[in-house]
PDB file of C-alpha atoms in Angstrom:
ATOM      1  CA  UNK A   1      -4.414  -8.500 -27.670  1.00 52.00           C
ATOM      2  CA  UNK A   2      -4.167 -10.596 -24.512  1.00 69.00           C
ATOM      3  CA  UNK A   3      -1.087 -12.516 -23.384  1.00 76.00           C
ATOM      4  CA  UNK A   4      -1.039 -16.359 -23.200  1.00 84.00           C
ATOM      5  CA  UNK A   5      -1.458 -16.463 -19.403  1.00 83.00           C
ATOM      6  CA  UNK A   6      -4.507 -14.196 -19.563  1.00 85.00           C
ATOM      7  CA  UNK A   7      -6.025 -16.279 -22.366  1.00 87.00           C
ATOM      8  CA  UNK A   8      -5.489 -19.425 -20.288  1.00 88.00           C
ATOM      9  CA  UNK A   9      -7.032 -17.695 -17.285  1.00 87.00           C
ATOM     10  CA  UNK A  10     -10.092 -16.761 -19.331  1.00 89.00           C
ATOM     11  CA  UNK A  11     -10.464 -20.355 -20.561  1.00 91.00           C
ATOM     12  CA  UNK A  12     -10.287 -21.591 -16.968  1.00 90.00           C
ATOM     13  CA  UNK A  13     -12.991 -19.141 -15.903  1.00 88.00           C
ATOM     14  CA  UNK A  14     -15.216 -20.372 -18.739  1.00 89.00           C
ATOM     15  CA  UNK A  15     -14.725 -24.097 -17.980  1.00 90.00           C
ATOM     16  CA  UNK A  16     -14.240 -24.181 -14.235  1.00 90.00           C
ATOM     17  CA  UNK A  17     -15.858 -27.525 -13.414  1.00 91.00           C
ATOM     18  CA  UNK A  18     -13.818 -29.370 -16.055  1.00 92.00           C
ATOM     19  CA  UNK A  19     -10.620 -27.527 -15.109  1.00 92.00           C
ATOM     20  CA  UNK A  20     -10.808 -28.232 -11.401  1.00 93.00           C
ATOM     21  CA  UNK A  21     -11.987 -31.814 -11.937  1.00 94.00           C
ATOM     22  CA  UNK A  22      -8.912 -32.487 -14.082  1.00 95.00           C
ATOM     23  CA  UNK A  23      -6.711 -30.595 -11.610  1.00 94.00           C
ATOM     24  CA  UNK A  24      -7.899 -32.654  -8.636  1.00 93.00           C
ATOM     25  CA  UNK A  25      -7.609 -35.885 -10.626  1.00 95.00           C
ATOM     26  CA  UNK A  26      -4.047 -35.113 -11.690  1.00 94.00           C
ATOM     27  CA  UNK A  27      -3.189 -33.947  -8.179  1.00 92.00           C
ATOM     28  CA  UNK A  28      -4.652 -37.087  -6.641  1.00 92.00           C
ATOM     29  CA  UNK A  29      -2.684 -39.312  -9.009  1.00 94.00           C
ATOM     30  CA  UNK A  30       0.538 -37.417  -8.278  1.00 90.00           C
ATOM     31  CA  UNK A  31      -0.153 -37.666  -4.542  1.00 88.00           C
ATOM     32  CA  UNK A  32      -0.555 -41.453  -4.765  1.00 90.00           C
ATOM     33  CA  UNK A  33       2.738 -41.686  -6.645  1.00 89.00           C
ATOM     34  CA  UNK A  34       4.513 -39.605  -3.976  1.00 83.00           C
ATOM     35  CA  UNK A  35       2.902 -41.658  -1.246  1.00 83.00           C
ATOM     36  CA  UNK A  36       4.097 -44.852  -2.941  1.00 84.00           C
ATOM     37  CA  UNK A  37       7.650 -43.462  -3.197  1.00 80.00           C
ATOM     38  CA  UNK A  38       7.454 -42.544   0.506  1.00 76.00           C
ATOM     39  CA  UNK A  39       6.506 -46.152   1.344  1.00 78.00           C
ATOM     40  CA  UNK A  40       2.960 -45.013   2.136  1.00 81.00           C
ATOM     41  CA  UNK A  41       4.273 -42.921   5.033  1.00 78.00           C
ATOM     42  CA  UNK A  42       2.049 -39.824   5.291  1.00 73.00           C
ATOM     43  CA  UNK A  43       4.228 -38.478   8.096  1.00 70.00           C
ATOM     44  CA  UNK A  44       7.178 -38.349   5.716  1.00 71.00           C
ATOM     45  CA  UNK A  45       5.167 -36.320   3.211  1.00 68.00           C
ATOM     46  CA  UNK A  46       4.080 -33.933   5.960  1.00 66.00           C
ATOM     47  CA  UNK A  47       7.700 -33.476   7.031  1.00 66.00           C
ATOM     48  CA  UNK A  48       8.519 -32.687   3.396  1.00 64.00           C
ATOM     49  CA  UNK A  49       5.847 -29.993   3.480  1.00 60.00           C
ATOM     50  CA  UNK A  50       7.143 -28.383   6.676  1.00 61.00           C
ATOM     51  CA  UNK A  51      10.349 -26.981   5.196  1.00 63.00           C
ATOM     52  CA  UNK A  52      12.415 -23.867   5.811  1.00 66.00           C
ATOM     53  CA  UNK A  53      11.502 -22.678   2.317  1.00 66.00           C
ATOM     54  CA  UNK A  54       7.849 -22.681   3.326  1.00 64.00           C
ATOM     55  CA  UNK A  55       8.676 -20.777   6.500  1.00 67.00           C
ATOM     56  CA  UNK A  56      10.947 -18.283   4.783  1.00 73.00           C
ATOM     57  CA  UNK A  57       8.688 -17.347   1.865  1.00 69.00           C
ATOM     58  CA  UNK A  58       5.272 -17.559   3.448  1.00 66.00           C
ATOM     59  CA  UNK A  59       6.435 -16.356   6.850  1.00 69.00           C
ATOM     60  CA  UNK A  60       8.130 -13.255   5.447  1.00 74.00           C
ATOM     61  CA  UNK A  61       5.163 -12.317   3.255  1.00 71.00           C
ATOM     62  CA  UNK A  62       2.748 -12.931   6.110  1.00 68.00           C
ATOM     63  CA  UNK A  63       4.796 -10.783   8.477  1.00 72.00           C
ATOM     64  CA  UNK A  64       4.936  -8.030   5.853  1.00 74.00           C
ATOM     65  CA  UNK A  65       1.156  -8.065   5.544  1.00 68.00           C
ATOM     66  CA  UNK A  66       0.876  -8.121   9.337  1.00 70.00           C
ATOM     67  CA  UNK A  67       3.001  -4.975   9.430  1.00 71.00           C
ATOM     68  CA  UNK A  68       0.531  -3.182   7.191  1.00 68.00           C
ATOM     69  CA  UNK A  69      -2.222  -4.292   9.569  1.00 67.00           C
ATOM     70  CA  UNK A  70      -0.842  -2.039  12.312  1.00 69.00           C
ATOM     71  CA  UNK A  71      -1.321   1.031  10.140  1.00 67.00           C
ATOM     72  CA  UNK A  72      -4.774  -0.122   9.040  1.00 66.00           C
ATOM     73  CA  UNK A  73      -5.779  -0.164  12.702  1.00 71.00           C
ATOM     74  CA  UNK A  74      -4.218   3.258  13.174  1.00 72.00           C
ATOM     75  CA  UNK A  75      -6.061   4.638  10.131  1.00 69.00           C
ATOM     76  CA  UNK A  76      -9.352   3.366  11.573  1.00 69.00           C
ATOM     77  CA  UNK A  77      -8.505   5.121  14.853  1.00 74.00           C
ATOM     78  CA  UNK A  78      -7.886   8.398  12.977  1.00 72.00           C
ATOM     79  CA  UNK A  79     -11.177   8.051  11.089  1.00 68.00           C
ATOM     80  CA  UNK A  80     -13.091   7.675  14.353  1.00 72.00           C
ATOM     81  CA  UNK A  81     -11.274  10.623  15.971  1.00 74.00           C
ATOM     82  CA  UNK A  82     -11.794  13.043  13.092  1.00 70.00           C
ATOM     83  CA  UNK A  83     -15.404  11.970  12.585  1.00 69.00           C
ATOM     84  CA  UNK A  84     -16.214  12.294  16.281  1.00 71.00           C
ATOM     85  CA  UNK A  85     -14.583  15.717  16.634  1.00 70.00           C
ATOM     86  CA  UNK A  86     -15.587  17.171  13.257  1.00 68.00           C
ATOM     87  CA  UNK A  87     -17.953  19.657  14.937  1.00 69.00           C
ATOM     88  CA  UNK A  88     -15.183  20.805  17.285  1.00 69.00           C
ATOM     89  CA  UNK A  89     -12.794  21.514  14.387  1.00 66.00           C
ATOM     90  CA  UNK A  90     -15.402  23.014  12.057  1.00 66.00           C
ATOM     91  CA  UNK A  91     -14.492  26.595  11.166  1.00 65.00           C
ATOM     92  CA  UNK A  92     -11.142  26.493  12.957  1.00 68.00           C
ATOM     93  CA  UNK A  93      -7.990  25.603  11.054  1.00 69.00           C
ATOM     94  CA  UNK A  94      -6.019  25.972  14.294  1.00 76.00           C
ATOM     95  CA  UNK A  95      -8.089  23.317  16.079  1.00 72.00           C
ATOM     96  CA  UNK A  96      -7.845  21.035  13.065  1.00 71.00           C
ATOM     97  CA  UNK A  97      -4.049  21.346  13.050  1.00 74.00           C
ATOM     98  CA  UNK A  98      -3.905  20.671  16.800  1.00 77.00           C
ATOM     99  CA  UNK A  99      -6.016  17.547  16.392  1.00 73.00           C
ATOM    100  CA  UNK A 100      -3.939  16.348  13.456  1.00 74.00           C
ATOM    101  CA  UNK A 101      -0.752  16.856  15.478  1.00 77.00           C
ATOM    102  CA  UNK A 102      -2.180  14.899  18.412  1.00 78.00           C
ATOM    103  CA  UNK A 103      -3.184  11.899  16.290  1.00 75.00           C
ATOM    104  CA  UNK A 104       0.281  11.898  14.684  1.00 75.00           C
ATOM    105  CA  UNK A 105       1.899  11.094  18.040  1.00 78.00           C
ATOM    106  CA  UNK A 106       0.978   7.377  17.913  1.00 76.00           C
ATOM    107  CA  UNK A 107       2.452   7.189  14.400  1.00 74.00           C
ATOM    108  CA  UNK A 108       5.798   8.369  15.786  1.00 78.00           C
ATOM    109  CA  UNK A 109       5.569   5.551  18.302  1.00 77.00           C
ATOM    110  CA  UNK A 110       4.842   3.046  15.526  1.00 74.00           C
ATOM    111  CA  UNK A 111       7.829   4.375  13.552  1.00 76.00           C
ATOM    112  CA  UNK A 112      10.048   3.977  16.622  1.00 79.00           C
ATOM    113  CA  UNK A 113       8.745   0.434  17.056  1.00 74.00           C
ATOM    114  CA  UNK A 114       9.635  -0.384  13.435  1.00 73.00           C
ATOM    115  CA  UNK A 115      13.130   0.956  14.119  1.00 76.00           C
ATOM    116  CA  UNK A 116      13.559  -1.263  17.169  1.00 76.00           C
ATOM    117  CA  UNK A 117      12.425  -4.262  15.118  1.00 70.00           C
ATOM    118  CA  UNK A 118      15.208  -3.623  12.582  1.00 69.00           C
ATOM    119  CA  UNK A 119      17.833  -2.985  15.279  1.00 73.00           C
ATOM    120  CA  UNK A 120      16.871  -6.061  17.269  1.00 68.00           C
ATOM    121  CA  UNK A 121      16.933  -8.352  14.236  1.00 66.00           C
ATOM    122  CA  UNK A 122      19.897  -6.921  12.298  1.00 67.00           C
ATOM    123  CA  UNK A 123      22.182  -5.955  15.202  1.00 65.00           C
ATOM    124  CA  UNK A 124      21.345  -8.220  18.107  1.00 60.00           C
ATOM    125  CA  UNK A 125      19.615 -11.165  16.359  1.00 59.00           C
ATOM    126  CA  UNK A 126      17.659 -11.900  19.516  1.00 58.00           C
ATOM    127  CA  UNK A 127      15.701 -15.190  19.653  1.00 54.00           C
ATOM    128  CA  UNK A 128      11.931 -15.240  19.704  1.00 53.00           C
ATOM    129  CA  UNK A 129      10.467 -15.074  23.195  1.00 57.00           C
ATOM    130  CA  UNK A 130       7.446 -17.231  23.962  1.00 61.00           C
ATOM    131  CA  UNK A 131       5.157 -14.193  24.120  1.00 61.00           C
ATOM    132  CA  UNK A 132       6.458 -13.054  20.716  1.00 59.00           C
ATOM    133  CA  UNK A 133       5.751 -16.485  19.247  1.00 62.00           C
ATOM    134  CA  UNK A 134       2.178 -16.353  20.533  1.00 67.00           C
ATOM    135  CA  UNK A 135       1.796 -12.762  19.309  1.00 64.00           C
ATOM    136  CA  UNK A 136       3.089 -13.740  15.868  1.00 64.00           C
ATOM    137  CA  UNK A 137       0.670 -16.655  15.773  1.00 71.00           C
ATOM    138  CA  UNK A 138      -2.194 -14.346  16.663  1.00 71.00           C
ATOM    139  CA  UNK A 139      -1.093 -12.021  13.879  1.00 67.00           C
ATOM    140  CA  UNK A 140      -1.037 -14.858  11.344  1.00 71.00           C
ATOM    141  CA  UNK A 141      -4.515 -16.061  12.298  1.00 79.00           C
ATOM    142  CA  UNK A 142      -5.996 -12.546  12.349  1.00 74.00           C
ATOM    143  CA  UNK A 143      -4.402 -11.842   8.969  1.00 72.00           C
ATOM    144  CA  UNK A 144      -5.911 -14.915   7.307  1.00 79.00           C
ATOM    145  CA  UNK A 145      -9.263 -14.336   8.989  1.00 81.00           C
ATOM    146  CA  UNK A 146      -9.623 -10.677   8.014  1.00 77.00           C
ATOM    147  CA  UNK A 147      -7.753 -10.669   4.673  1.00 78.00           C
ATOM    148  CA  UNK A 148      -8.920 -14.049   3.338  1.00 82.00           C
ATOM    149  CA  UNK A 149     -11.707 -15.803   5.237  1.00 85.00           C
ATOM    150  CA  UNK A 150     -14.191 -13.014   6.009  1.00 83.00           C
ATOM    151  CA  UNK A 151     -13.910 -11.350   2.560  1.00 84.00           C
ATOM    152  CA  UNK A 152     -14.230 -14.787   0.910  1.00 85.00           C
ATOM    153  CA  UNK A 153     -17.300 -15.723   2.933  1.00 86.00           C
ATOM    154  CA  UNK A 154     -18.978 -12.379   2.204  1.00 83.00           C
ATOM    155  CA  UNK A 155     -17.963 -12.458  -1.481  1.00 80.00           C
ATOM    156  CA  UNK A 156     -15.803  -9.316  -1.199  1.00 78.00           C
ATOM    157  CA  UNK A 157     -12.371 -10.846  -1.743  1.00 81.00           C
ATOM    158  CA  UNK A 158     -10.853  -9.262  -4.866  1.00 79.00           C
ATOM    159  CA  UNK A 159      -7.053  -9.517  -5.320  1.00 79.00           C
ATOM    160  CA  UNK A 160      -7.208  -8.397  -8.958  1.00 74.00           C
ATOM    161  CA  UNK A 161      -4.560  -5.841  -9.927  1.00 65.00           C
ATOM    162  CA  UNK A 162      -6.014  -5.144 -13.374  1.00 63.00           C
ATOM    163  CA  UNK A 163      -8.664  -2.546 -14.122  1.00 62.00           C
ATOM    164  CA  UNK A 164     -11.140  -2.332 -16.953  1.00 62.00           C
ATOM    165  CA  UNK A 165     -11.516   0.911 -18.892  1.00 63.00           C
ATOM    166  CA  UNK A 166     -14.816   1.675 -17.169  1.00 66.00           C
ATOM    167  CA  UNK A 167     -13.207   1.090 -13.750  1.00 65.00           C
ATOM    168  CA  UNK A 168     -10.393   3.515 -14.572  1.00 68.00           C
ATOM    169  CA  UNK A 169     -12.927   6.109 -15.708  1.00 73.00           C
ATOM    170  CA  UNK A 170     -14.943   5.689 -12.493  1.00 75.00           C
ATOM    171  CA  UNK A 171     -11.799   5.934 -10.395  1.00 70.00           C
ATOM    172  CA  UNK A 172     -10.742   9.128 -12.196  1.00 76.00           C
ATOM    173  CA  UNK A 173     -14.184  10.672 -11.783  1.00 78.00           C
ATOM    174  CA  UNK A 174     -14.204   9.650  -8.132  1.00 77.00           C
ATOM    175  CA  UNK A 175     -10.814  11.305  -7.594  1.00 74.00           C
ATOM    176  CA  UNK A 176     -11.972  14.528  -9.258  1.00 81.00           C
ATOM    177  CA  UNK A 177     -15.208  14.449  -7.299  1.00 78.00           C
ATOM    178  CA  UNK A 178     -13.340  14.000  -4.037  1.00 74.00           C
ATOM    179  CA  UNK A 179     -11.011  16.907  -4.817  1.00 74.00           C
ATOM    180  CA  UNK A 180     -14.018  19.126  -5.533  1.00 79.00           C
ATOM    181  CA  UNK A 181     -15.739  17.974  -2.325  1.00 71.00           C
ATOM    182  CA  UNK A 182     -12.552  18.511  -0.312  1.00 74.00           C
ATOM    183  CA  UNK A 183     -12.142  22.032  -1.674  1.00 73.00           C
ATOM    184  CA  UNK A 184     -15.756  22.894  -0.878  1.00 71.00           C
ATOM    185  CA  UNK A 185     -15.555  21.455   2.644  1.00 71.00           C
ATOM    186  CA  UNK A 186     -12.212  23.152   3.357  1.00 68.00           C
ATOM    187  CA  UNK A 187     -12.738  26.632   1.935  1.00 71.00           C
ATOM    188  CA  UNK A 188     -16.482  27.198   2.243  1.00 71.00           C
ATOM    189  CA  UNK A 189     -17.799  24.997   5.053  1.00 67.00           C
ATOM    190  CA  UNK A 190     -14.396  24.778   6.772  1.00 70.00           C
ATOM    191  CA  UNK A 191     -15.281  21.314   8.054  1.00 72.00           C
ATOM    192  CA  UNK A 192     -11.679  20.160   8.466  1.00 66.00           C
ATOM    193  CA  UNK A 193     -12.447  17.193  10.702  1.00 66.00           C
ATOM    194  CA  UNK A 194     -14.743  15.666   8.077  1.00 71.00           C
ATOM    195  CA  UNK A 195     -12.109  16.243   5.366  1.00 73.00           C
ATOM    196  CA  UNK A 196      -9.381  14.522   7.392  1.00 71.00           C
ATOM    197  CA  UNK A 197     -11.742  11.667   8.234  1.00 71.00           C
ATOM    198  CA  UNK A 198     -12.461  11.062   4.545  1.00 75.00           C
ATOM    199  CA  UNK A 199      -8.740  11.282   3.707  1.00 73.00           C
ATOM    200  CA  UNK A 200      -7.889   8.570   6.213  1.00 69.00           C
ATOM    201  CA  UNK A 201     -10.808   6.452   5.009  1.00 72.00           C
ATOM    202  CA  UNK A 202      -9.427   6.587   1.456  1.00 72.00           C
ATOM    203  CA  UNK A 203      -5.991   5.650   2.807  1.00 67.00           C
ATOM    204  CA  UNK A 204      -7.504   2.676   4.650  1.00 67.00           C
ATOM    205  CA  UNK A 205      -9.284   1.500   1.493  1.00 72.00           C
ATOM    206  CA  UNK A 206      -6.105   1.836  -0.601  1.00 69.00           C
ATOM    207  CA  UNK A 207      -4.012  -0.066   1.938  1.00 66.00           C
ATOM    208  CA  UNK A 208      -6.701  -2.734   2.234  1.00 71.00           C
ATOM    209  CA  UNK A 209      -6.671  -3.110  -1.562  1.00 73.00           C
ATOM    210  CA  UNK A 210      -2.876  -3.435  -1.560  1.00 69.00           C
ATOM    211  CA  UNK A 211      -3.059  -6.195   1.044  1.00 70.00           C
ATOM    212  CA  UNK A 212      -5.673  -8.041  -1.029  1.00 75.00           C
ATOM    213  CA  UNK A 213      -3.486  -7.860  -4.156  1.00 76.00           C
ATOM    214  CA  UNK A 214      -0.427  -9.116  -2.268  1.00 73.00           C
ATOM    215  CA  UNK A 215      -2.480 -11.904  -0.701  1.00 76.00           C
ATOM    216  CA  UNK A 216      -3.334 -13.081  -4.217  1.00 78.00           C
ATOM    217  CA  UNK A 217       0.243 -12.856  -5.457  1.00 77.00           C
ATOM    218  CA  UNK A 218       1.554 -15.190  -2.746  1.00 76.00           C
ATOM    219  CA  UNK A 219      -0.625 -17.968  -4.148  1.00 82.00           C
ATOM    220  CA  UNK A 220       2.208 -18.801  -6.568  1.00 81.00           C
ATOM    221  CA  UNK A 221       4.916 -19.389  -3.923  1.00 75.00           C
ATOM    222  CA  UNK A 222       2.327 -21.231  -1.838  1.00 77.00           C
ATOM    223  CA  UNK A 223       1.659 -23.531  -4.808  1.00 81.00           C
ATOM    224  CA  UNK A 224       5.367 -24.345  -5.046  1.00 74.00           C
ATOM    225  CA  UNK A 225       5.612 -24.962  -1.316  1.00 71.00           C
ATOM    226  CA  UNK A 226       2.545 -27.234  -1.370  1.00 78.00           C
ATOM    227  CA  UNK A 227       4.146 -29.545  -3.975  1.00 77.00           C
ATOM    228  CA  UNK A 228       4.446 -32.479  -1.518  1.00 76.00           C
ATOM    229  CA  UNK A 229       0.629 -32.405  -1.472  1.00 83.00           C
ATOM    230  CA  UNK A 230      -0.161 -32.142  -5.213  1.00 88.00           C
ATOM    231  CA  UNK A 231      -3.978 -31.695  -5.092  1.00 91.00           C
ATOM    232  CA  UNK A 232      -3.597 -28.543  -2.986  1.00 89.00           C
ATOM    233  CA  UNK A 233      -0.550 -27.371  -4.946  1.00 89.00           C
ATOM    234  CA  UNK A 234      -2.224 -27.748  -8.349  1.00 93.00           C
ATOM    235  CA  UNK A 235      -5.451 -26.037  -7.242  1.00 94.00           C
ATOM    236  CA  UNK A 236      -3.473 -23.164  -5.696  1.00 92.00           C
ATOM    237  CA  UNK A 237      -1.549 -22.707  -8.949  1.00 93.00           C
ATOM    238  CA  UNK A 238      -4.769 -22.640 -10.996  1.00 94.00           C
ATOM    239  CA  UNK A 239      -6.234 -20.052  -8.608  1.00 93.00           C
ATOM    240  CA  UNK A 240      -3.133 -17.908  -9.099  1.00 91.00           C
ATOM    241  CA  UNK A 241      -3.595 -18.079 -12.883  1.00 91.00           C
ATOM    242  CA  UNK A 242      -7.234 -17.041 -12.409  1.00 91.00           C
ATOM    243  CA  UNK A 243      -6.057 -13.713 -10.993  1.00 87.00           C
ATOM    244  CA  UNK A 244      -5.213 -12.637 -14.548  1.00 86.00           C
ATOM    245  CA  UNK A 245      -8.891 -12.637 -15.555  1.00 86.00           C
ATOM    246  CA  UNK A 246     -10.577 -11.420 -12.368  1.00 84.00           C
ATOM    247  CA  UNK A 247     -11.260  -8.095 -14.073  1.00 80.00           C
ATOM    248  CA  UNK A 248     -13.560 -10.059 -16.417  1.00 82.00           C
ATOM    249  CA  UNK A 249     -14.978 -12.774 -14.150  1.00 84.00           C
ATOM    250  CA  UNK A 250     -14.678 -12.842 -10.363  1.00 83.00           C
ATOM    251  CA  UNK A 251     -14.029 -15.918  -8.259  1.00 87.00           C
ATOM    252  CA  UNK A 252     -16.874 -18.436  -8.357  1.00 88.00           C
ATOM    253  CA  UNK A 253     -18.363 -20.229  -5.345  1.00 89.00           C
ATOM    254  CA  UNK A 254     -16.164 -23.267  -6.043  1.00 91.00           C
ATOM    255  CA  UNK A 255     -13.030 -21.144  -6.230  1.00 91.00           C
ATOM    256  CA  UNK A 256     -13.903 -19.275  -3.044  1.00 91.00           C
ATOM    257  CA  UNK A 257     -14.376 -22.650  -1.320  1.00 92.00           C
ATOM    258  CA  UNK A 258     -10.886 -23.735  -2.423  1.00 92.00           C
ATOM    259  CA  UNK A 259      -9.428 -20.430  -1.208  1.00 91.00           C
ATOM    260  CA  UNK A 260     -11.128 -20.867   2.165  1.00 92.00           C
ATOM    261  CA  UNK A 261      -9.530 -24.310   2.498  1.00 91.00           C
ATOM    262  CA  UNK A 262      -6.111 -22.833   1.640  1.00 89.00           C
ATOM    263  CA  UNK A 263      -6.663 -19.959   4.080  1.00 86.00           C
ATOM    264  CA  UNK A 264      -7.352 -22.494   6.839  1.00 88.00           C
ATOM    265  CA  UNK A 265      -4.505 -24.884   6.011  1.00 84.00           C
ATOM    266  CA  UNK A 266      -1.766 -22.225   6.018  1.00 79.00           C
ATOM    267  CA  UNK A 267      -2.336 -20.812   9.550  1.00 80.00           C
ATOM    268  CA  UNK A 268      -2.771 -24.350  10.914  1.00 82.00           C
ATOM    269  CA  UNK A 269       0.626 -25.255   9.462  1.00 74.00           C
ATOM    270  CA  UNK A 270       2.078 -22.039  10.847  1.00 72.00           C
ATOM    271  CA  UNK A 271       0.698 -22.883  14.282  1.00 76.00           C
ATOM    272  CA  UNK A 272       2.476 -26.234  14.145  1.00 72.00           C
ATOM    273  CA  UNK A 273       5.715 -24.682  12.931  1.00 68.00           C
ATOM    274  CA  UNK A 274       5.749 -21.734  15.334  1.00 67.00           C
ATOM    275  CA  UNK A 275       5.151 -23.997  18.339  1.00 69.00           C
ATOM    276  CA  UNK A 276       7.196 -27.077  17.459  1.00 64.00           C
ATOM    277  CA  UNK A 277       9.891 -25.967  14.987  1.00 62.00           C
ATOM    278  CA  UNK A 278      12.990 -23.927  15.854  1.00 63.00           C
ATOM    279  CA  UNK A 279      12.564 -20.560  14.104  1.00 63.00           C
ATOM    280  CA  UNK A 280      15.645 -18.779  15.439  1.00 62.00           C
ATOM    281  CA  UNK A 281      17.425 -18.999  12.089  1.00 66.00           C
ATOM    282  CA  UNK A 282      14.551 -17.259  10.294  1.00 70.00           C
ATOM    283  CA  UNK A 283      13.863 -14.523  12.852  1.00 68.00           C
ATOM    284  CA  UNK A 284      15.971 -12.023  10.913  1.00 71.00           C
ATOM    285  CA  UNK A 285      13.896 -12.389   7.740  1.00 75.00           C
ATOM    286  CA  UNK A 286      10.568 -12.337   9.593  1.00 74.00           C
ATOM    287  CA  UNK A 287      11.335  -9.180  11.548  1.00 74.00           C
ATOM    288  CA  UNK A 288      12.810  -7.341   8.555  1.00 78.00           C
ATOM    289  CA  UNK A 289       9.702  -8.157   6.483  1.00 78.00           C
ATOM    290  CA  UNK A 290       7.505  -7.020   9.378  1.00 76.00           C
ATOM    291  CA  UNK A 291       9.397  -3.742   9.706  1.00 76.00           C
ATOM    292  CA  UNK A 292       9.234  -3.137   5.953  1.00 79.00           C
ATOM    293  CA  UNK A 293       5.466  -3.640   6.066  1.00 76.00           C
ATOM    294  CA  UNK A 294       5.177  -0.982   8.765  1.00 76.00           C
ATOM    295  CA  UNK A 295       7.456   1.473   6.930  1.00 78.00           C
ATOM    296  CA  UNK A 296       5.631   1.042   3.607  1.00 74.00           C
ATOM    297  CA  UNK A 297       2.343   1.748   5.376  1.00 72.00           C
ATOM    298  CA  UNK A 298       3.785   4.823   7.092  1.00 73.00           C
ATOM    299  CA  UNK A 299       5.129   6.102   3.757  1.00 72.00           C
ATOM    300  CA  UNK A 300       1.676   5.747   2.185  1.00 66.00           C
ATOM    301  CA  UNK A 301       0.130   7.507   5.170  1.00 66.00           C
ATOM    302  CA  UNK A 302       2.725  10.282   4.907  1.00 64.00           C
ATOM    303  CA  UNK A 303       1.555  10.980   1.351  1.00 62.00           C
ATOM    304  CA  UNK A 304      -2.013  11.307   2.643  1.00 57.00           C
ATOM    305  CA  UNK A 305      -0.888  13.724   5.374  1.00 58.00           C
ATOM    306  CA  UNK A 306       1.052  15.882   2.912  1.00 57.00           C
ATOM    307  CA  UNK A 307      -2.001  16.100   0.653  1.00 55.00           C
ATOM    308  CA  UNK A 308      -4.162  17.265   3.545  1.00 52.00           C
TER     309      UNK A 308
END
């Protein structure tokens, strides 16, 4: 038996054109009312949108996801190293251990960097330097490009956290198959480099999936923050509800188009806020969220290393 939210999500997926037509109509009417109350001053509505709540919620989540991006890049580096040197490590556990130790050195550096982020924000509360502002902006844009825009354009964006029975069965069979393959490669072929490469590839896929799920979850706080612009707020809320039925029906072309618009609006707003709004009071939250993202990624990677 499905819950009320899931049933509503299924109904939305079945009647998308009607749902979004009504949503945009209601949002447009609400926007006109707000505009009337603001004496038809669009600038006032925009200033209502650019609030500290928007910065705090969206900025912290975005920085958390950016933190996981560092370890995704590192995982890709490890995949390339182990794949390229698989012949060198084949048949030699000693060489494989040496290579694994060498590639762990950058992770220690990343861990130290996460520590400095916490110390700087919690102990010293240093203000954002101009280069850090530009770096943060680059991180926001790259995040929305690679987590939202490119997957949406290619039809690969899937933030669903629910699995069907058949998906769970396939995932279980895949896990058993990988364990059998890993045992064969390790004990018979002794191709340790290839095994490590596949382990890091699975880690990258899992972390990528986690980022996609989190990117879908933040649609709800984004909907609340977008309330001064009702059409966007209402559509964002409906898209969040749709996440509850993505295991049945994926996002349609119309829904992907709406998500692309949202994924463009948010970094544009962030660009305005990072460059023109004083963020010193929110630096603590941003850096802590960023450091947590790095540490969570390292913890997940540590599990992979222990298994290998």
